[in-house]
XYZ file of N, CA and C in Angstrom:
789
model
N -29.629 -32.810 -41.500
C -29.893 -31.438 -41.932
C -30.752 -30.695 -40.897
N -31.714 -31.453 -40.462
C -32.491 -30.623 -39.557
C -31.993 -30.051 -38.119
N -30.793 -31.742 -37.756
C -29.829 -31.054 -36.627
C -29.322 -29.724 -36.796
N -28.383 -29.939 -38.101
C -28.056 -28.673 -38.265
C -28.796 -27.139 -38.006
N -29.850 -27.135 -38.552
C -30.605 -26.049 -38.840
C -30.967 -25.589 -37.011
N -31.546 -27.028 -36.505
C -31.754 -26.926 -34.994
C -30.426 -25.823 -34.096
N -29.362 -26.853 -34.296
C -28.113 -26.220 -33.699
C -28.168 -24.522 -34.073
N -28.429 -24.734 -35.704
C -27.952 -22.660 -35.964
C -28.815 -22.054 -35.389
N -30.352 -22.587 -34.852
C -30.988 -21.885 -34.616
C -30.570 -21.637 -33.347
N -30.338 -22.423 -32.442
C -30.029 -22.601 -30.726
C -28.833 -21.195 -30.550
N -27.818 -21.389 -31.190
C -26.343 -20.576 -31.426
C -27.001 -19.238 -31.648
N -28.241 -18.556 -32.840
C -28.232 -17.824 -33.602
C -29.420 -16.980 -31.740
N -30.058 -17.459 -31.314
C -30.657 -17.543 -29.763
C -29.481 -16.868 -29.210
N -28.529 -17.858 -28.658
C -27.921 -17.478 -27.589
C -27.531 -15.914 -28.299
N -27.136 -15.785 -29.002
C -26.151 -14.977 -29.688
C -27.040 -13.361 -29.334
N -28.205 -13.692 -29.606
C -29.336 -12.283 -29.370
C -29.566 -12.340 -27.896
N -29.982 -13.406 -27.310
C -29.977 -13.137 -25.640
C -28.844 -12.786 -25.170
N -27.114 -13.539 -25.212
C -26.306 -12.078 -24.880
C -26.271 -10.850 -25.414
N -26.447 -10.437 -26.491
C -26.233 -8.963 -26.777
C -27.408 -8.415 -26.499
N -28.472 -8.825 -26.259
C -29.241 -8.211 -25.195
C -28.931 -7.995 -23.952
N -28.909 -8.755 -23.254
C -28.008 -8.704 -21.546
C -26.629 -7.930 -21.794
N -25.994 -7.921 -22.730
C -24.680 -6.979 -22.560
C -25.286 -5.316 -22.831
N -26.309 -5.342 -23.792
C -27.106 -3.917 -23.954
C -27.987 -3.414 -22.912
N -28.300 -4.327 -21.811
C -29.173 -3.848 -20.625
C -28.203 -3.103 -19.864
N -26.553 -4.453 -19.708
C -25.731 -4.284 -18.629
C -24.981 -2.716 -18.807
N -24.613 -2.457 -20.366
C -23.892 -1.039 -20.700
C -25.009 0.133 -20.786
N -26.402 -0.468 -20.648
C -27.676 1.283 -20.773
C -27.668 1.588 -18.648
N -27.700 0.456 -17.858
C -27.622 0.507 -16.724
C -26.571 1.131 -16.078
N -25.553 0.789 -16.567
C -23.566 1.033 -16.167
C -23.945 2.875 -16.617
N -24.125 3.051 -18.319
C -24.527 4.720 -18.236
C -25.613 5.171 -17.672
N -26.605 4.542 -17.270
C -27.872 5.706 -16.730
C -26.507 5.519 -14.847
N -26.410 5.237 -14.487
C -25.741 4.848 -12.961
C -24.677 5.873 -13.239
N -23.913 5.761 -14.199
C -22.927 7.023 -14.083
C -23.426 8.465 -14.162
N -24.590 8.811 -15.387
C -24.829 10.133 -15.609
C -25.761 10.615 -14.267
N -26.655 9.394 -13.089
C -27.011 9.785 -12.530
C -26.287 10.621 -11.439
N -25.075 9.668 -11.006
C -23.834 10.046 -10.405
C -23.590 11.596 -10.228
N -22.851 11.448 -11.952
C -22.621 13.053 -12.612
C -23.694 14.324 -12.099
N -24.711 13.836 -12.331
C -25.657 14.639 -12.237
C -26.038 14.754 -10.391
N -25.622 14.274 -9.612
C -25.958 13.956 -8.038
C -24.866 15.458 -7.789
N -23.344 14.461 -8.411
C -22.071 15.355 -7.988
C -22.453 16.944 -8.630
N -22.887 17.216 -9.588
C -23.095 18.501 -10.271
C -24.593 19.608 -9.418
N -25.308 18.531 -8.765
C -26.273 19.339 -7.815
C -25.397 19.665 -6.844
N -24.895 18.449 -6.363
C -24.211 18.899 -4.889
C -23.448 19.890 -4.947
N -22.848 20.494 -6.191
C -21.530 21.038 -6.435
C -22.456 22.720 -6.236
N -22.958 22.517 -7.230
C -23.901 24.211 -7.604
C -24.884 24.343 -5.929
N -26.063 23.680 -5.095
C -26.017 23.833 -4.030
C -24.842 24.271 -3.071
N -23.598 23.821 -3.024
C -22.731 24.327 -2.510
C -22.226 25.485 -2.202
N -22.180 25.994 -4.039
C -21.519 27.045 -4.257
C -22.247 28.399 -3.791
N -24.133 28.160 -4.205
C -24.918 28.708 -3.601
C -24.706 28.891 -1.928
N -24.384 27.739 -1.773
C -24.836 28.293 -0.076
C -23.084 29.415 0.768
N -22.545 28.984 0.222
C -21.631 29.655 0.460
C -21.554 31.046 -0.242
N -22.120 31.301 -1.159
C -22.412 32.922 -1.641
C -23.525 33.190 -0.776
N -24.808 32.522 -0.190
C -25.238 33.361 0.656
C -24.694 33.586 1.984
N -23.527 32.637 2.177
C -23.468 32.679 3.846
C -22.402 34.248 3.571
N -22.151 34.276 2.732
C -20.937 35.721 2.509
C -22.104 37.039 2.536
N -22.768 36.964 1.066
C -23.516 38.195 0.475
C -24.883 38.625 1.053
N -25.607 37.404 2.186
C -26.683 37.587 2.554
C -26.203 37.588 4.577
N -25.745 38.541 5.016
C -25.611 38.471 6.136
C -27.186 38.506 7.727
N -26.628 37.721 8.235
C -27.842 37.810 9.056
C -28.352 36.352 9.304
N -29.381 36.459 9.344
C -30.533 34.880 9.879
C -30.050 34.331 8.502
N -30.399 34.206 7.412
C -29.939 33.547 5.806
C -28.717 33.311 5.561
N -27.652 34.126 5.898
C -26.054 33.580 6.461
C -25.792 32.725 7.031
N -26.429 32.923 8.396
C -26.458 31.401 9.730
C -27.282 30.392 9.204
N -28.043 30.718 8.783
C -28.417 28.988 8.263
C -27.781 28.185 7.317
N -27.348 29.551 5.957
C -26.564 28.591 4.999
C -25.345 28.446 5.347
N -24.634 28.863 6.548
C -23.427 28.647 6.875
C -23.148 27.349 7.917
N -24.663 27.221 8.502
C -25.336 25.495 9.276
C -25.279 24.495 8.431
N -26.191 24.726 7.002
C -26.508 23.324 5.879
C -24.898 23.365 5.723
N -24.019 24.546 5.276
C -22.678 23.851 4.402
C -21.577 23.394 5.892
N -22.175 23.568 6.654
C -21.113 22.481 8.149
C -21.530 21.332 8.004
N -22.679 21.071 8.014
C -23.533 20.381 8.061
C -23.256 19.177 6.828
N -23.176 19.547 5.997
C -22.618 18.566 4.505
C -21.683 18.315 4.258
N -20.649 19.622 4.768
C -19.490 18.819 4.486
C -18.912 17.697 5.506
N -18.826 18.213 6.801
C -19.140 16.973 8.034
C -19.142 16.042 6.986
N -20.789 15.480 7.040
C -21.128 14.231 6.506
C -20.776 13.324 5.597
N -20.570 14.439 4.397
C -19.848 13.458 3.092
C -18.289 13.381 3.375
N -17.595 14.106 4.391
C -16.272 13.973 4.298
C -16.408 12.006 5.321
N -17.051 12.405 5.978
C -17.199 11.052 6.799
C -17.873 9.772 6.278
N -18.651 10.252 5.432
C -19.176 9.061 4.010
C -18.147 8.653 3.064
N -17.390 9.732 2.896
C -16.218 8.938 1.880
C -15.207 8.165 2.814
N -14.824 8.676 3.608
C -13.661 8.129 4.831
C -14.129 6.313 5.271
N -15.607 6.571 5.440
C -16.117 5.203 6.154
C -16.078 3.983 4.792
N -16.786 4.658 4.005
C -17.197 4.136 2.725
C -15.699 3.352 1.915
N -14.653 4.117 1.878
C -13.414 4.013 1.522
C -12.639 2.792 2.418
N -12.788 2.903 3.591
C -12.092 2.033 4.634
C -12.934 0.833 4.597
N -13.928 0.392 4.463
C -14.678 -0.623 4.930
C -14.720 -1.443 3.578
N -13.699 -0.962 2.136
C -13.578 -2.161 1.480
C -12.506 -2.769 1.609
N -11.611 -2.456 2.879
C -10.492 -3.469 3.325
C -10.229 -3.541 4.756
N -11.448 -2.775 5.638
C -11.915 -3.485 6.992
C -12.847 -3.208 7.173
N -13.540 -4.924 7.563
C -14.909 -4.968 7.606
C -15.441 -4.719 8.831
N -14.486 -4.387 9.788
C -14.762 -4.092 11.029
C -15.570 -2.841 11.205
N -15.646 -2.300 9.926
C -15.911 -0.718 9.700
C -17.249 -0.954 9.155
N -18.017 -1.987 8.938
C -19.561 -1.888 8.418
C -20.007 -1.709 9.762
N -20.158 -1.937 11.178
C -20.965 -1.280 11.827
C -21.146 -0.004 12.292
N -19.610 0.421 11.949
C -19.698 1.730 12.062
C -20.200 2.465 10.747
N -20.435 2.089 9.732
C -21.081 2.569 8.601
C -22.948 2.777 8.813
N -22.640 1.450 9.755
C -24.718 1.297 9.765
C -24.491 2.460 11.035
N -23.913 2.987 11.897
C -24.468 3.537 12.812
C -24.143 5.319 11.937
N -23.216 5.389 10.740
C -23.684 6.524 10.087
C -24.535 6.918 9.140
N -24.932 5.883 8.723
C -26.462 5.666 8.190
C -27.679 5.847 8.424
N -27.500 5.655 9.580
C -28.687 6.119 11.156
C -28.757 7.527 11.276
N -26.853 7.816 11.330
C -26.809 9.484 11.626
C -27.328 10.401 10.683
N -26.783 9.925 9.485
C -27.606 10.285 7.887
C -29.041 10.971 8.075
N -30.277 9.776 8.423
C -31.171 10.161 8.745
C -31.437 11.052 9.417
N -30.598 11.522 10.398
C -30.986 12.756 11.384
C -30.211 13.876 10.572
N -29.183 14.116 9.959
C -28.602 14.847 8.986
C -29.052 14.991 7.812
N -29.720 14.899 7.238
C -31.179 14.678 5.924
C -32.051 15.513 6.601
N -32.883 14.855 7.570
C -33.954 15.635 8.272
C -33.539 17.297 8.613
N -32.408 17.437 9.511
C -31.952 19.046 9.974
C -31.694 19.671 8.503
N -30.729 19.070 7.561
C -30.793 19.678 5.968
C -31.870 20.382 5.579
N -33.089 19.753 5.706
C -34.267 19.803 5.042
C -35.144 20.852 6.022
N -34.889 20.990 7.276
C -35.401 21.772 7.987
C -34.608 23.159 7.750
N -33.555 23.236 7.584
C -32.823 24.601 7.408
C -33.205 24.974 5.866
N -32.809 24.066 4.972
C -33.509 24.442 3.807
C -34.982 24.932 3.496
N -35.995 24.942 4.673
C -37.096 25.320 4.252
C -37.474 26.430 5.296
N -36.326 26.492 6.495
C -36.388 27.948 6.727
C -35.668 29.018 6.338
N -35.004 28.563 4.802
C -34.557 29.518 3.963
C -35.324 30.898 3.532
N -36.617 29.991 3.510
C -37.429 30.176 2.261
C -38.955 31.123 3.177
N -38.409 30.918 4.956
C -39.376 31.096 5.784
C -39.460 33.007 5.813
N -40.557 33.699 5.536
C -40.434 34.966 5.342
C -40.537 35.519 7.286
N -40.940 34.980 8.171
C -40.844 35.334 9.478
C -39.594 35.199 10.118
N -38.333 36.293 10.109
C -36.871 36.301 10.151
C -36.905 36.356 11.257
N -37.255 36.670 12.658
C -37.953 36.982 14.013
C -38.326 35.193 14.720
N -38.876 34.617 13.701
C -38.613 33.035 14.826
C -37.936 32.393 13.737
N -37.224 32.486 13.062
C -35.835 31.896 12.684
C -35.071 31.971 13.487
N -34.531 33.333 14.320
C -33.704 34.024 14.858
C -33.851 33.068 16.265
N -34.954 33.058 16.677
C -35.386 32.411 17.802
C -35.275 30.901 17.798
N -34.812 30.693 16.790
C -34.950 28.700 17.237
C -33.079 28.652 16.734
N -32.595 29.616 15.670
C -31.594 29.300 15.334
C -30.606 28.787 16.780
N -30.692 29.224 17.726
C -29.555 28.671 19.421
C -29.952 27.257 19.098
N -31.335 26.445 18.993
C -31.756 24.701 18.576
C -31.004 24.445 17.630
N -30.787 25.146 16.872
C -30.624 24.386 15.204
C -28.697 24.587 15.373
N -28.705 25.519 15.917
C -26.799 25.514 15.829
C -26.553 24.168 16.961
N -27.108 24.111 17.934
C -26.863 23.073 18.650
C -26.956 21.473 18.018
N -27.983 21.635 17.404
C -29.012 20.197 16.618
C -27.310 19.838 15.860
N -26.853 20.931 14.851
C -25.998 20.808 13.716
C -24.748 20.520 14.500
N -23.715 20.845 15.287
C -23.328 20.914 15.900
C -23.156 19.221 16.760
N -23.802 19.263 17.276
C -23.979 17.782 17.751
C -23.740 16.444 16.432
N -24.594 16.605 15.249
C -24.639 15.740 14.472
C -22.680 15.885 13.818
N -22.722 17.304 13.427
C -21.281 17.123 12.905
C -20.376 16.567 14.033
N -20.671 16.674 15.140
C -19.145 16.026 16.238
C -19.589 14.650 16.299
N -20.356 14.437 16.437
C -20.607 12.737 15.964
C -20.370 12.029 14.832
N -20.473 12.852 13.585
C -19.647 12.467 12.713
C -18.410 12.196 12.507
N -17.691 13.752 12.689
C -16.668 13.833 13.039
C -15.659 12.704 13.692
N -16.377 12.419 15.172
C -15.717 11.004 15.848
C -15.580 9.974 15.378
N -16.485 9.556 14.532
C -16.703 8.150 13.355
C -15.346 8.495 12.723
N -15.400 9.521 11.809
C -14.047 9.869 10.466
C -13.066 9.842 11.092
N -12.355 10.372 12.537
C -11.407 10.276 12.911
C -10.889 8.953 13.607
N -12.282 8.363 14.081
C -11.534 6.723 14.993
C -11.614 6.071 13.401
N -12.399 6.232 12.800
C -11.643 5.452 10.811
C -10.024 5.613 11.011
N -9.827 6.800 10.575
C -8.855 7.133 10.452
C -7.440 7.111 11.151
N -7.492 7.098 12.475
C -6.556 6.461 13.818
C -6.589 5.064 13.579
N -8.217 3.966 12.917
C -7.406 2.713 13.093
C -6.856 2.363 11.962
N -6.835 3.226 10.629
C -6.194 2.842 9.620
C -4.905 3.498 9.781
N -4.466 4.583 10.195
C -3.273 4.674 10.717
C -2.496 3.681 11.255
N -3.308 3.494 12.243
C -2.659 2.189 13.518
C -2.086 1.106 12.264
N -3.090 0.553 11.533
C -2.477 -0.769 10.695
C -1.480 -0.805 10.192
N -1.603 0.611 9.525
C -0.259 1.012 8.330
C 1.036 1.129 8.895
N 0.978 1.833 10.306
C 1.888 1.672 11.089
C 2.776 0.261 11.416
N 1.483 -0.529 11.701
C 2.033 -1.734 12.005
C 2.356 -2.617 11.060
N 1.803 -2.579 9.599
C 2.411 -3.271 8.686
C 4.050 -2.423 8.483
N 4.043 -1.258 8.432
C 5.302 -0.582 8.054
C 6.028 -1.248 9.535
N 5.891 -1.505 10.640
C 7.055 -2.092 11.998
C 7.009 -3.104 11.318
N 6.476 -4.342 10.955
C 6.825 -5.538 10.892
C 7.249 -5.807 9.209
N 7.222 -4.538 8.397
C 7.761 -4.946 7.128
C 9.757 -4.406 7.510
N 9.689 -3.245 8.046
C 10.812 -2.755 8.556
C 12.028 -3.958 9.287
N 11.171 -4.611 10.289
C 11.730 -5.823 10.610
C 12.132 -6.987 9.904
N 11.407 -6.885 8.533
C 11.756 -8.203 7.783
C 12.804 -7.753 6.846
N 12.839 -6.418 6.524
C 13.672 -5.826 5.933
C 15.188 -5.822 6.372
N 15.343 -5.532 8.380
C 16.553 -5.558 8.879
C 17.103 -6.895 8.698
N 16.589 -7.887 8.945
C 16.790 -9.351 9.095
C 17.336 -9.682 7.821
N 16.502 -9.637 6.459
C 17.208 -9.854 4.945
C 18.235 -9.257 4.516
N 18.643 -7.513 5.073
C 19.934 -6.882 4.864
C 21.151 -7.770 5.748
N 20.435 -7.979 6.857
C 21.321 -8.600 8.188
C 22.411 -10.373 7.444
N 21.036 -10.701 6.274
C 21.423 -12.165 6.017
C 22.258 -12.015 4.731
N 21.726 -10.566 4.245
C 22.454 -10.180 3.030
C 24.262 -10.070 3.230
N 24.483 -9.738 3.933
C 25.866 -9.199 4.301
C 26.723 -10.291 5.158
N 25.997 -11.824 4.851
C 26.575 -12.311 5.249
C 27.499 -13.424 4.571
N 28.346 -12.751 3.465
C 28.852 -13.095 2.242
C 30.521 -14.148 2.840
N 30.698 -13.368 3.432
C 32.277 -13.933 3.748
C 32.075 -15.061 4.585
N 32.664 -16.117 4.537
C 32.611 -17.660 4.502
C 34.143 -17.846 5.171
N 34.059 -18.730 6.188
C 35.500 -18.778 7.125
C 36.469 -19.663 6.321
N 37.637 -18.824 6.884
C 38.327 -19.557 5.492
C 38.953 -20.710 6.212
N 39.431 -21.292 5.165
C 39.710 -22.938 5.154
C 41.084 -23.159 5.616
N 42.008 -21.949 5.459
C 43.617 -21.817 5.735
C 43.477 -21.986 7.443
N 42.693 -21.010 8.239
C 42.532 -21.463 9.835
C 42.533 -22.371 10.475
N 42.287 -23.278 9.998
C 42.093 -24.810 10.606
C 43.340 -25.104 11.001
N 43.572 -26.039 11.931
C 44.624 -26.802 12.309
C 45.076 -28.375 12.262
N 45.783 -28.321 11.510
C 45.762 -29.601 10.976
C 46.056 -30.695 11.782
N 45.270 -32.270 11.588
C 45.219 -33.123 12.533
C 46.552 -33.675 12.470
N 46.812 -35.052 13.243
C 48.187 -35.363 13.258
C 48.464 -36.070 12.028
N 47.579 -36.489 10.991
C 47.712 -37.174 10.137
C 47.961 -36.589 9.049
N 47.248 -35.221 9.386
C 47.830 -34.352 7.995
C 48.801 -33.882 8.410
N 49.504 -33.879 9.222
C 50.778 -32.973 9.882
C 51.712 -33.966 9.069
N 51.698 -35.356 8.824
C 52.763 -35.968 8.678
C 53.143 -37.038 9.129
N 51.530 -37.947 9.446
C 51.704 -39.361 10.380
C 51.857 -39.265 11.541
N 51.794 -40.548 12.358
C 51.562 -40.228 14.001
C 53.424 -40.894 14.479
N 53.682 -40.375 15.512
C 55.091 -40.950 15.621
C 55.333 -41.574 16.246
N 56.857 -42.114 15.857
C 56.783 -43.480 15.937
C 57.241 -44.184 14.124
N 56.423 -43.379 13.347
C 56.477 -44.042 11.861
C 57.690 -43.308 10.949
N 58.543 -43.284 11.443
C 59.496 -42.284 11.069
C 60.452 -43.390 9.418
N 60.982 -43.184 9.140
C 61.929 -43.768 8.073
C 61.802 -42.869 6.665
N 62.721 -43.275 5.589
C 63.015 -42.402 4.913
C 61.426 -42.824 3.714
N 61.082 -43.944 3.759
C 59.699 -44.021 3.217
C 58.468 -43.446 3.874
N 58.387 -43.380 5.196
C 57.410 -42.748 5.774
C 57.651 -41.321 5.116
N 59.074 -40.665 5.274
C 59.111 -39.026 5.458
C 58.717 -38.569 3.911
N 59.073 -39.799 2.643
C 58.383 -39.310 1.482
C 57.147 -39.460 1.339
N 56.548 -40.814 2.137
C 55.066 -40.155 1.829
C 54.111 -39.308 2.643
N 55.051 -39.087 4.190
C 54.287 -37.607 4.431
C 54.348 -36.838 3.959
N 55.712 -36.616 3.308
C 55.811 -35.130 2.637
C 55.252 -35.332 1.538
N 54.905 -36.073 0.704
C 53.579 -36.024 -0.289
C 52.663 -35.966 -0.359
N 51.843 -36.858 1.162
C 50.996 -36.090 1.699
C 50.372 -34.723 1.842
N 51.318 -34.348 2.872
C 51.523 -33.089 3.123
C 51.091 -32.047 2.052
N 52.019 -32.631 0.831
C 51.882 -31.666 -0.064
C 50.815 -32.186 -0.731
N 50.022 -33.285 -0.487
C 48.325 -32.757 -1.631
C 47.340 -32.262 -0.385
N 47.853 -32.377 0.984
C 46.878 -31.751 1.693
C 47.296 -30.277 1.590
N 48.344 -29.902 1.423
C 48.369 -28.378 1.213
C 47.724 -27.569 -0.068
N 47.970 -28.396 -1.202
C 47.198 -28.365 -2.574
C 45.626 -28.056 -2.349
N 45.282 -29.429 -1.101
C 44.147 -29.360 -1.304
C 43.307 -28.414 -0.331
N 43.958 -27.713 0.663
C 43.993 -26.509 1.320
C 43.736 -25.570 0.166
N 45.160 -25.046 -0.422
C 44.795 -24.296 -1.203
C 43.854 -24.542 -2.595
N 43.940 -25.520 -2.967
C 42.241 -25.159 -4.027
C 41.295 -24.686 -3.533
N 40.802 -25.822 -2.240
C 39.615 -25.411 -1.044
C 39.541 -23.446 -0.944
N 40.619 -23.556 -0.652
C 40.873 -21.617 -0.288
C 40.316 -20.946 -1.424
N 40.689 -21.511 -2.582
C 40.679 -20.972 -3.753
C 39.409 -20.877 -4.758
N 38.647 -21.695 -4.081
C 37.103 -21.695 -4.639
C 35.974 -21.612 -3.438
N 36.663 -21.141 -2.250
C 35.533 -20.862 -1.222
C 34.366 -19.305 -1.323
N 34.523 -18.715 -2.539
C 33.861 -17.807 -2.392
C 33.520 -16.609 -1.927
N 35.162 -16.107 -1.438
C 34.967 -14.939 0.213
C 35.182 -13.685 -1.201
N 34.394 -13.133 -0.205
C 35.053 -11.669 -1.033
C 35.920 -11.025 0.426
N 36.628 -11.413 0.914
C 37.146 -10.781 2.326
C 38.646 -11.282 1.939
N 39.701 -10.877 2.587
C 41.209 -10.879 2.840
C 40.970 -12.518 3.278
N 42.154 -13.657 2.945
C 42.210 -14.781 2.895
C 43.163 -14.621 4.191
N 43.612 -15.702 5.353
C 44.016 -15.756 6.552
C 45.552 -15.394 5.767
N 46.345 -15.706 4.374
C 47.224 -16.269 4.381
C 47.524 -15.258 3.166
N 46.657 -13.936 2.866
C 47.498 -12.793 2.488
C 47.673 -11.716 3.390
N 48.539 -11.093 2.845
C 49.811 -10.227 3.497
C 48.148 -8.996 3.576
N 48.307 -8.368 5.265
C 47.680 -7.167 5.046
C 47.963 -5.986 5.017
N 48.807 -5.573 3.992
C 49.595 -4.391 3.507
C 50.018 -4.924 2.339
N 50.335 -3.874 1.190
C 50.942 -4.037 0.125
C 52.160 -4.176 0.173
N 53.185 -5.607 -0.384
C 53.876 -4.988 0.015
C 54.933 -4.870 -1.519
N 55.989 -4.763 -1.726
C 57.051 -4.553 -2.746
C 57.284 -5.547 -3.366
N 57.078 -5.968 -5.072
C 57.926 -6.787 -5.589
C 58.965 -7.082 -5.797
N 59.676 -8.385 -5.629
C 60.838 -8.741 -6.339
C 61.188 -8.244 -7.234
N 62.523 -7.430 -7.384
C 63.119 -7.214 -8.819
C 63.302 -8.821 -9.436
N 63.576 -9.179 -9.001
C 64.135 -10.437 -9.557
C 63.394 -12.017 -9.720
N 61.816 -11.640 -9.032
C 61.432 -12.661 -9.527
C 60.681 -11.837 -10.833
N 60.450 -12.865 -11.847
C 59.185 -12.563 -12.737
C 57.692 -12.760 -12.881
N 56.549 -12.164 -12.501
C 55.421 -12.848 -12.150
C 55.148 -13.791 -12.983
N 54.340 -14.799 -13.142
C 53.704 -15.681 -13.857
C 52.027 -15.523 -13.805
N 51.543 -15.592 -15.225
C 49.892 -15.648 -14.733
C 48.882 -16.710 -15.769
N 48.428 -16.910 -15.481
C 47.695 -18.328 -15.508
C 47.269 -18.047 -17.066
N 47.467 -17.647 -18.050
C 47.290 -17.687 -19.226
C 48.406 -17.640 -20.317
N 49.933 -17.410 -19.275
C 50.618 -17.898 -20.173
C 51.604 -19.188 -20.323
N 52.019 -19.918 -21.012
C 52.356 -21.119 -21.435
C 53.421 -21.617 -20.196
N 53.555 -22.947 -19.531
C 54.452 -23.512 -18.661
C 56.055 -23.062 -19.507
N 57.127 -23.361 -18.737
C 58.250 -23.063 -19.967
C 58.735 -24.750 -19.749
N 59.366 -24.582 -20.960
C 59.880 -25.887 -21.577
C 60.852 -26.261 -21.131
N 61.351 -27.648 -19.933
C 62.455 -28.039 -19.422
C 63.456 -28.377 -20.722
N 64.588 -29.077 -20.278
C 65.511 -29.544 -21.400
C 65.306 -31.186 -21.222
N 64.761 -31.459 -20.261
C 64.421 -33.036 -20.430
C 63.154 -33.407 -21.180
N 62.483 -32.217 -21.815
C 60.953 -32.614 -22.704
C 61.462 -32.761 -24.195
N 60.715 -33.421 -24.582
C 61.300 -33.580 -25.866
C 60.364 -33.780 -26.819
């Protein structure tokens, strides 16, 4: 009894320590998404902002917010590109750490244009803006080069899986079509199927060559007859040609006819 009670207690344990750990794992999984949500929904409204001032606020406050939104989109277009490629080539994590690096210098200029938004002396804005278009400028073509050599070597692969799937493709059509099977009527028959070697001539030899003969021709034609071709056989006619009035066809489902010697 006490096992028992031991055991329910052990079971009745586990049972609260997972649904605890499954209640940490699903409050973590939603705070990670709504933070997400909430990242994508700043980035989105910053955006939209900076592009209504680079329109409605012309001048020094135009050029800068028309710097931060080069400036971001560059980056995240090249964060998703790198980020995307490097979970099926890993060749692409060092080029990730060296945009990670770039990050840092793209964060920093962000943060510097963003706070000469806000700078009321429009006169040395004006004056450093030739630095800051250059600064921005530089960081986006360096980006830039990262997203596009991504992108040329994932090209390149796809390319090359599509040549060598293309090739396996010609080869299986090539083996596909290779249905028709040489037929068995071509052959030339040895001297033994011809009818014995000579020399063996008499009226018993000539019946059992010609019986021969005739199960090697039988056995020609069955052979012919279950070889599988879907192609013209050596030993039909290639043209249609006219039936006999006078013979009657016969076809394999209806009855032999009855001699007068069966009884």
């Amino acid at each position: 009894m006490e096992v028992a009670i031991a055991i329910f207690g052990l079971l009745f344990t586990l049972f609260i320590v997972a649904g605890v750990f499954l209640t940490v794992r699903a409050v973590q999984a939603a705070k990670r998404s709504v933070d997400r949500t909430v990242a994508q929904a700043r980035r989105t409204v910053e955006d939209t902002g900076l592009r209504a001032r680079q329109f409605a606020q012309p001048g020094v406050v135009g050029e800068l917010a028309q710097l931060r939104l080069s400036l971001r989109t560059s980056m995240r277009a090249t964060q998703e590109v790198l980020r995307t490629g490097a979970r099926d080539d890993a060749s692409l994590s060092e080029s990730l750490g060296l945009f990670e690096r770039l990050s840092a210098h793209g964060h920093e200029l962000d943060e510097e244009l963003k706070r000469l938004e806000r700078e009321p002396d429009k006169a040395t804005i004006a004056a450093r803006l030739p630095d800051l278009r250059e600064r921005t400028q530089r960081i986006a073509h360096s980006a830039e080069s990262l997203r596009w050599a991504a992108r040329d070597r994932a090209r390149k692969f796809a390319d090359d899986d599509l040549e060598a799937l293309s090739d396996q493709i010609d080869m299986e059509a090539g083996a596909l079509r290779h249905w028709t099977q040489e037929p068995m009527g071509d052959q030339v028959p040895g001297p033994d199927a011809a009818g014995g070697t000579p020399g063996a001539g008499g009226p018993g030899a000539g019946r059992g060559s010609g019986t021969a003969g005739g199960a090697a021709a039988d056995g020609r034609s069955g052979a012919a007859a279950g070889s599988y071709s879907w192609g013209p056989e050596a030993a039909e006619p290639s043209a249609i040609t006219a039936r006999n009035p006078r013979t009657k066809p016969s076809y394999p489902w209806q009855k032999a006819p009855r001699t007068e010697g069966t009884t």
